[in-house]
Amino acid sequence: MSFDTLGLAEPLLKALRDQGYDQPTPIQQQAIPAVLAGGDLLAGAQTGTGKTAGFTLPLLHKLAGSHPLKDNRGRYAIRALILTPTRELAAQVEESVRNYGKYLKLSSMVMFGGVGMQPQIDRLKRGVDILVATPGRLLDHHQQGTLDLSHVQYFVLDEADRMLDMGFIHDIKKVLAVLPPKKQSLLFSATFSDEIKALAERLLNKPAVIEVARRNATADTIAQKVHPVDREAKKDLLTHLIKSQDWHQVLVFTRMKHGANRLTEHLVKSGITAMAIHGNKSQGARTKALADFKSGELQVLVATDIAARGIDIDQLPHVVNYELPNVPEDYVHRIGRTGRAGAQGEAVSLVCVDELAFLRDIEKLIKRPIPKEVVAGFEPDPHAKPEPIQIGRRTLNGGLGRSGGGGGGGGGNRPPRPAGQGKPQQHARGGANGQQQPRPRSGGQGGAAKPARTGGAPRSAGSRGGR
Ligand code: AMP
């Protein structure tokens, strides 16, 4: 099947040829006609499946084919709103909008927190057709009266499950409340929990439902491997692998921000160009690190789970789990960074005795064992005893044995489900990485002017959630 048969306008086909895409991916084959037909859509697709083009292309087609609208101040009104959970994803989606729409006369803007409001206000004044935003900053603008959403005709909720994980449900409800009731809505989510279904029921009207195969660890394009190693030898093993195998563009995951910093320092001292990317870094530093990594200037990017979400790099060859995630689903998200859109990729995990229960949970989730390969010179001590892993204020037993198997048995390490909230991972994320803190709820539905800044949720310095 080619893009030509999907009914997209010639300027879009031309942009696709420029990108070098000759075939729509499965999600694109289904989503593009569904969106062009005009109804709501519930789509099950992970990042890496080509979902962004799946909604961006038909939206651009429809916007280009209809008249621009003016708001009550006479400037071009926002007709399409795309909400994403993280800043990085917002930036990438807007970049896709610009890429695919480069031969059309439509304007787009990305809006997220952590940067000044005023440039965004100035940009809004010049008129925007397509706005890509994270929820917090969007609401800030709306509450200040600097954003008019009353002309939105198309609404996309991207990575809805991540949004809920990150505690954005109240923000999403607030956004829904200010959007016009008559609009075409699209909801994309990698998973369909009961909460997602409830959200879909609230948002969508008789949606078309499409689902493509989960791009999880069953993807044949990702070669997975575990290197058993002692805790203290991980740094040297990583350096050894990068140097001996001449790895470039390596995305390395750690569980915690300070771990990312320490590892980065070690790599740099060993003569490897590396930078850390996490929530305590300024937006400028994160953007620069990502750009240098993409261009190949930076050999290694060390990231925590949330900072890495939505990082989209074509044909990323190597993903390393320097530490296994304590939430098994994060493993799938991590390795989904490699082997994308048909390219070959390799996902390597350095696993010490403390993490054996995490590994067991992951293998259970992906329904297959991951091949183990000891690297010569880095053989783990067979008598090593597991030590508990400290994540934020929580202590997890990621090893097997010792204290009687806490942590084993599929999710034994998970914190209890917080009342009225999403998935149990939420605590682990907010507390462990301290990056995308859920917004405090003290403002309630109606919302005090700025509930996020007055509420009592702990925030680490410089951390602003998806804002
Ligand atoms: P996404 O799932 O939207 O994050 O896209 C994953 C990756 O696939 C991105 O790097 C896209 O540029 C790429 N991609 C999207 N559509 C296609 C296509 N039809 N052919 C080849 N690559 C694609």
XYZ file of C-alpha atoms and ligand atoms in Angstrom:
490
model
C 0.000 0.000 0.000
C 1.240 3.498 -0.760
C 0.344 6.864 0.734
C -1.220 7.898 -2.587
C -4.228 5.658 -2.012
C -5.175 7.239 1.303
C -6.669 10.391 -0.161
C -4.159 12.883 1.234
C -3.543 16.186 -0.554
C -0.548 16.492 -2.864
C 1.447 18.913 -0.646
C 1.345 16.273 2.098
C 2.415 13.495 -0.267
C 5.284 15.681 -1.399
C 6.393 16.241 2.193
C 6.218 12.491 2.788
C 8.396 11.860 -0.247
C 10.895 14.366 1.175
C 10.892 12.374 4.417
C 11.624 9.226 2.443
C 8.516 7.400 3.638
C 7.092 5.245 0.895
C 4.586 3.143 2.802
C 2.146 3.993 5.551
C 2.661 2.008 8.747
C -0.265 -0.148 9.948
C -1.552 2.533 12.316
C -1.368 5.104 9.523
C -3.238 2.809 7.140
C -6.101 2.642 9.599
C -6.030 6.025 11.317
C -5.694 8.259 8.248
C -8.928 7.140 6.519
C -10.753 7.058 9.876
C -9.819 10.653 10.683
C -10.508 11.839 7.136
C -13.985 10.281 7.404
C -14.689 12.714 10.216
C -15.634 10.637 13.244
C -13.961 10.304 16.621
C -11.182 7.793 17.033
C -9.866 5.596 19.794
C -6.474 4.282 18.750
C -4.283 1.778 20.534
C -0.744 2.481 19.450
C 2.564 2.947 21.134
C 5.218 5.420 20.233
C 7.361 3.969 17.484
C 4.416 2.794 15.396
C 4.190 5.987 13.349
C 1.140 7.190 15.280
C 2.160 10.852 15.129
C 1.874 10.936 11.354
C -1.278 8.844 11.769
C -3.104 11.798 13.276
C -1.020 14.711 11.984
C -1.417 13.966 8.276
C -5.235 13.758 8.168
C -5.541 16.784 10.471
C -3.322 18.833 8.189
C -5.322 17.637 5.207
C -8.597 18.709 6.783
C -7.308 22.048 8.040
C -5.774 22.887 4.673
C -9.059 22.076 2.961
C -11.233 24.300 5.129
C -11.371 28.019 5.746
C -9.283 29.507 8.510
C -11.303 30.942 11.384
C -10.836 34.309 13.038
C -11.314 34.801 16.756
C -13.116 37.783 18.274
C -9.904 39.807 18.125
C -9.616 39.183 14.406
C -6.622 36.854 14.511
C -6.457 33.329 13.189
C -8.014 31.009 15.731
C -6.653 27.728 17.010
C -8.506 25.018 15.139
C -6.552 21.978 16.256
C -5.274 21.220 19.744
C -2.896 18.339 20.423
C -2.167 17.542 24.075
C 0.896 15.506 25.033
C 2.188 14.442 28.441
C 5.749 15.726 28.175
C 7.604 18.698 26.793
C 9.849 16.550 24.654
C 6.923 14.825 23.049
C 5.159 18.146 22.478
C 8.260 19.489 20.732
C 8.553 16.388 18.582
C 4.905 16.336 17.598
C 5.050 19.983 16.618
C 8.178 19.301 14.610
C 6.239 16.581 12.760
C 3.390 19.024 12.137
C 5.883 21.448 10.603
C 7.635 18.751 8.582
C 4.522 17.222 7.105
C 2.855 20.607 6.665
C 5.802 22.399 5.123
C 4.049 22.872 1.759
C 0.836 24.117 3.345
C -0.006 27.559 4.654
C -0.810 26.531 8.199
C 0.863 27.752 11.335
C 1.705 25.715 14.402
C 3.039 26.385 17.846
C 4.396 24.298 20.698
C 3.588 25.349 24.255
C 5.005 23.891 27.454
C 6.182 24.982 30.848
C 9.678 25.646 32.074
C 10.130 28.536 29.683
C 8.812 32.102 29.788
C 5.125 32.824 29.256
C 5.623 36.095 27.387
C 7.158 34.724 24.176
C 4.263 32.263 24.065
C 1.765 35.089 24.542
C 3.431 37.030 21.725
C 3.337 33.981 19.485
C -0.340 33.378 20.229
C -1.098 36.959 19.220
C 0.200 36.274 15.728
C -2.418 33.551 15.222
C -1.996 29.784 15.371
C -3.874 27.063 13.489
C -2.434 24.055 15.312
C -1.369 24.150 18.939
C 0.661 21.338 20.503
C 0.800 21.679 24.274
C 1.326 20.039 27.630
C -1.686 20.395 29.913
C -0.277 22.531 32.734
C 0.969 25.444 30.691
C -2.083 25.315 28.461
C -4.284 25.812 31.509
C -2.049 28.593 32.806
C -2.590 30.492 29.566
C -6.270 29.783 29.565
C -6.695 30.992 33.125
C -4.789 34.164 32.323
C -7.008 34.826 29.358
C -4.135 34.669 26.893
C -5.495 31.629 25.063
C -8.778 31.200 23.234
C -9.800 27.597 22.717
C -13.372 28.300 21.679
C -12.732 27.597 17.985
C -11.075 24.204 18.386
C -12.490 21.760 15.838
C -9.989 18.947 16.266
C -8.675 17.655 19.553
C -5.997 14.989 19.988
C -5.048 13.426 23.292
C -1.708 11.770 22.655
C -0.291 9.094 24.966
C -3.375 9.298 27.133
C -2.188 6.477 29.378
C 0.999 8.383 30.169
C -1.046 11.440 30.978
C -3.034 9.492 33.523
C 0.121 7.878 34.933
C 1.513 11.317 35.482
C -1.526 12.560 37.330
C -2.899 14.823 34.626
C -6.475 13.550 34.751
C -7.794 16.683 36.469
C -5.988 18.912 34.040
C -7.402 16.946 31.131
C -10.908 17.304 32.522
C -10.389 21.032 32.887
C -9.209 21.279 29.299
C -12.199 19.254 28.078
C -14.500 21.599 29.956
C -13.278 24.625 28.006
C -13.308 23.051 24.555
C -16.343 23.426 22.303
C -18.651 20.403 22.596
C -18.763 19.932 18.833
C -15.376 18.767 17.627
C -13.594 15.731 16.264
C -11.634 14.027 19.022
C -8.885 11.459 18.767
C -7.471 9.542 21.689
C -4.207 7.655 21.385
C -3.045 5.326 24.096
C -0.632 2.414 24.321
C -2.851 0.639 26.841
C -6.570 0.477 27.539
C -7.028 0.436 31.275
C -10.441 1.006 32.815
C -9.454 4.618 33.373
C -8.625 5.104 29.717
C -11.931 3.521 28.784
C -13.737 5.879 31.154
C -11.917 8.851 29.673
C -12.698 7.657 26.148
C -16.350 7.330 27.036
C -16.416 10.872 28.306
C -14.496 12.369 25.408
C -15.434 10.355 22.351
C -18.682 10.031 20.467
C -19.182 6.647 18.773
C -15.489 6.372 17.986
C -13.876 4.147 15.409
C -11.620 1.828 17.360
C -8.305 0.740 15.929
C -5.467 -1.094 17.513
C -2.145 -2.116 16.105
C 0.072 -4.811 17.517
C 1.860 -3.599 20.586
C 5.344 -2.601 19.678
C 6.622 -4.184 22.782
C 9.426 -6.562 23.299
C 7.967 -9.028 20.828
C 9.242 -6.780 18.017
C 11.753 -8.889 16.143
C 13.764 -5.831 15.279
C 15.002 -5.446 18.857
C 17.706 -7.828 19.998
C 17.562 -8.050 23.771
C 20.312 -9.215 26.061
C 21.089 -9.264 29.756
C 24.662 -8.989 30.999
C 24.783 -10.286 34.575
C 27.355 -8.198 36.445
C 28.280 -7.087 39.943
C 26.775 -3.840 41.178
C 30.151 -2.131 41.503
C 31.388 -3.267 38.080
C 28.505 -1.820 36.053
C 30.230 1.479 35.281
C 33.314 -0.246 33.953
C 31.303 -2.777 31.987
C 29.376 -0.008 30.287
C 32.567 1.847 29.406
C 34.064 -1.408 28.141
C 31.036 -2.170 25.930
C 30.917 1.324 24.456
C 34.633 1.365 23.694
C 35.221 -2.221 22.619
C 32.173 -2.320 20.363
C 32.588 1.244 19.185
C 29.015 2.195 20.075
C 27.641 5.539 19.027
C 24.248 7.019 19.849
C 23.733 5.035 23.012
C 20.732 5.882 25.139
C 21.433 4.767 28.707
C 18.731 4.534 31.363
C 19.175 4.976 35.074
C 16.436 4.919 37.674
C 17.330 8.156 39.402
C 18.573 11.600 38.515
C 21.650 11.536 40.723
C 22.548 8.125 39.312
C 22.339 9.640 35.833
C 24.651 12.466 36.869
C 27.209 10.183 38.508
C 27.302 7.834 35.546
C 27.671 10.723 33.118
C 30.658 12.023 35.068
C 32.262 8.587 34.966
C 31.765 8.252 31.222
C 33.153 11.706 30.531
C 36.216 10.912 32.674
C 36.670 7.769 30.602
C 36.812 9.840 27.423
C 33.268 9.243 26.218
C 31.107 12.220 25.292
C 28.018 11.967 27.465
C 25.292 14.147 28.913
C 22.467 13.509 31.338
C 18.899 14.481 30.636
C 16.406 14.661 33.482
C 13.913 16.918 35.179
C 16.462 18.950 37.122
C 18.058 20.157 33.920
C 16.803 23.357 32.379
C 14.712 23.088 29.269
C 17.575 24.658 27.306
C 20.059 22.051 28.526
C 17.653 19.222 27.715
C 16.973 20.522 24.235
C 20.686 20.991 23.556
C 21.596 17.525 24.838
C 18.940 15.979 22.644
C 20.003 17.949 19.571
C 23.676 17.014 20.064
C 22.716 13.401 20.568
C 20.560 13.350 17.458
C 23.274 14.925 15.346
C 25.778 12.331 16.538
C 27.985 14.856 18.335
C 27.165 13.260 21.651
C 27.949 9.571 21.978
C 25.878 8.798 25.043
C 22.713 10.273 26.461
C 21.961 9.186 30.015
C 18.297 9.539 30.871
C 15.732 8.731 33.500
C 12.494 7.159 32.326
C 10.355 10.221 32.230
C 12.937 12.474 30.621
C 13.344 9.922 27.856
C 9.672 9.535 27.140
C 8.863 10.525 23.619
C 12.488 10.868 22.557
C 12.229 10.071 18.897
C 15.433 9.290 17.114
C 15.384 7.397 13.886
C 17.194 4.099 14.043
C 18.616 4.531 17.506
C 21.037 1.597 17.529
C 21.644 1.004 21.243
C 19.580 1.240 24.368
C 21.249 0.268 27.620
C 19.401 -0.384 30.845
C 22.178 0.546 33.222
C 19.649 -0.154 35.916
C 16.475 -2.120 35.358
C 13.290 -0.188 35.969
C 11.252 -1.252 38.982
C 8.098 -0.858 36.887
C 8.202 -3.605 34.231
C 6.197 -1.594 31.673
C 8.977 0.980 31.670
C 11.310 -1.665 30.265
C 9.055 -1.984 27.244
C 8.951 1.784 26.820
C 12.700 2.047 27.173
C 13.591 -0.556 24.604
C 10.922 0.844 22.290
C 13.400 3.669 21.643
C 15.412 1.355 19.454
C 14.593 -0.696 16.388
C 11.906 1.761 15.382
C 9.986 1.757 12.125
C 11.707 -1.382 10.909
C 15.300 -0.490 11.800
C 17.498 -2.929 13.707
C 18.263 -2.147 17.306
C 19.857 -3.633 20.359
C 18.708 -3.392 23.966
C 21.223 -4.413 26.588
C 20.524 -4.623 30.313
C 23.227 -4.641 32.973
C 21.711 -6.618 35.801
C 23.160 -7.123 39.263
C 21.934 -9.377 42.038
C 19.788 -6.591 43.515
C 17.609 -6.514 40.430
C 16.718 -10.149 39.843
C 13.109 -9.703 40.912
C 12.783 -6.730 38.582
C 14.116 -8.935 35.790
C 11.667 -11.683 36.661
C 8.755 -9.213 36.525
C 9.918 -7.945 33.135
C 10.274 -11.425 31.665
C 6.810 -12.229 32.944
C 5.396 -9.128 31.254
C 7.059 -9.723 27.901
C 6.319 -13.452 28.208
C 9.781 -14.636 27.361
C 13.163 -14.972 28.984
C 15.833 -12.504 27.904
C 19.089 -14.226 26.891
C 21.847 -13.861 29.508
C 25.421 -13.346 28.453
C 28.288 -12.874 30.886
C 31.015 -10.608 29.519
C 34.527 -11.989 30.013
C 36.295 -10.112 32.780
C 32.978 -9.009 34.309
C 31.756 -12.318 35.740
C 29.464 -11.661 38.700
C 30.295 -13.049 42.125
C 28.016 -16.121 42.494
C 27.847 -15.558 46.260
C 26.843 -11.904 46.121
C 23.897 -11.019 48.356
C 21.154 -8.702 47.122
C 20.850 -5.305 48.738
C 17.635 -3.330 48.872
C 17.238 -0.540 46.351
C 16.384 2.913 47.578
C 14.042 4.872 45.350
C 13.134 8.218 46.778
C 11.893 7.432 50.271
C 10.975 3.891 49.388
C 13.104 0.827 49.804
C 12.524 -1.925 47.304
C 13.761 -5.428 47.384
C 14.606 -6.005 43.759
C 16.706 -9.049 44.488
C 15.396 -12.535 45.075
C 15.649 -14.116 48.461
C 16.851 -12.393 51.588
C 13.777 -10.781 53.043
C 11.435 -13.429 51.767
C 10.738 -12.393 48.243
C 9.322 -8.897 48.511
C 9.491 -7.601 45.013
C 8.906 -10.879 43.291
C 5.634 -12.152 41.983
C 4.763 -9.601 39.369
C 4.494 -6.200 40.858
C 5.436 -7.004 44.432
C 7.592 -3.920 44.349
C 4.829 -1.632 43.469
C 3.590 0.903 45.903
C -0.010 0.715 46.994
C -2.482 2.354 44.658
C -3.079 5.892 45.800
C -6.731 6.616 46.420
C -8.602 7.785 43.370
C -5.584 7.800 41.142
C -4.207 6.073 38.144
C -1.759 3.276 37.979
C 0.344 2.344 40.922
C 3.518 3.343 39.092
C 2.674 6.923 39.727
C 4.308 7.035 43.109
C 7.398 5.393 41.820
C 7.667 7.916 39.055
C 6.972 11.055 40.970
C 8.947 10.008 43.977
C 11.802 8.264 42.315
C 12.602 10.535 39.495
C 11.070 13.617 40.902
C 10.464 14.931 37.432
C 6.938 14.949 36.251
C 5.236 15.480 39.541
C 1.518 15.087 39.409
C -0.149 18.408 39.804
C -1.615 18.868 43.247
C -5.335 18.686 43.367
C -5.931 21.312 45.986
C -7.369 23.640 43.380
C -10.213 21.236 42.690
C -12.213 21.154 39.530
C -12.987 24.793 39.222
C -9.373 25.536 39.880
C -7.875 28.335 41.840
C -5.953 30.584 39.526
C -2.734 28.650 39.978
C -3.285 25.536 41.969
C -0.020 24.013 40.875
C 2.124 26.627 42.493
C 0.200 26.890 45.710
C -0.401 23.232 46.349
C 1.590 21.100 48.685
C 2.962 18.401 46.431
C 6.679 18.015 46.862
C 8.651 19.219 43.909
C 12.298 18.934 43.406
C 14.138 22.052 42.398
C 13.572 23.001 38.831
C 10.921 20.367 38.361
C 7.730 21.479 36.779
C 5.999 18.410 35.550
C 4.691 18.665 32.035
C 4.513 22.383 32.354
P 5.963 7.738 16.164
O 5.338 6.432 16.537
O 4.975 8.700 15.641
O 6.789 8.274 17.283
O 6.959 7.460 14.923
C 8.050 6.603 15.028
C 9.086 6.836 13.952
O 8.681 6.314 12.716
C 9.418 8.288 13.696
O 10.812 8.395 13.683
C 8.851 8.586 12.348
O 9.616 9.561 11.700
C 8.929 7.246 11.663
N 7.877 7.039 10.664
C 6.580 7.429 10.769
N 5.881 7.032 9.693
C 6.739 6.363 8.898
C 6.595 5.705 7.632
N 5.432 5.650 6.997
N 7.696 5.130 7.109
C 8.872 5.178 7.754
N 9.073 5.777 8.940
C 8.017 6.362 9.521
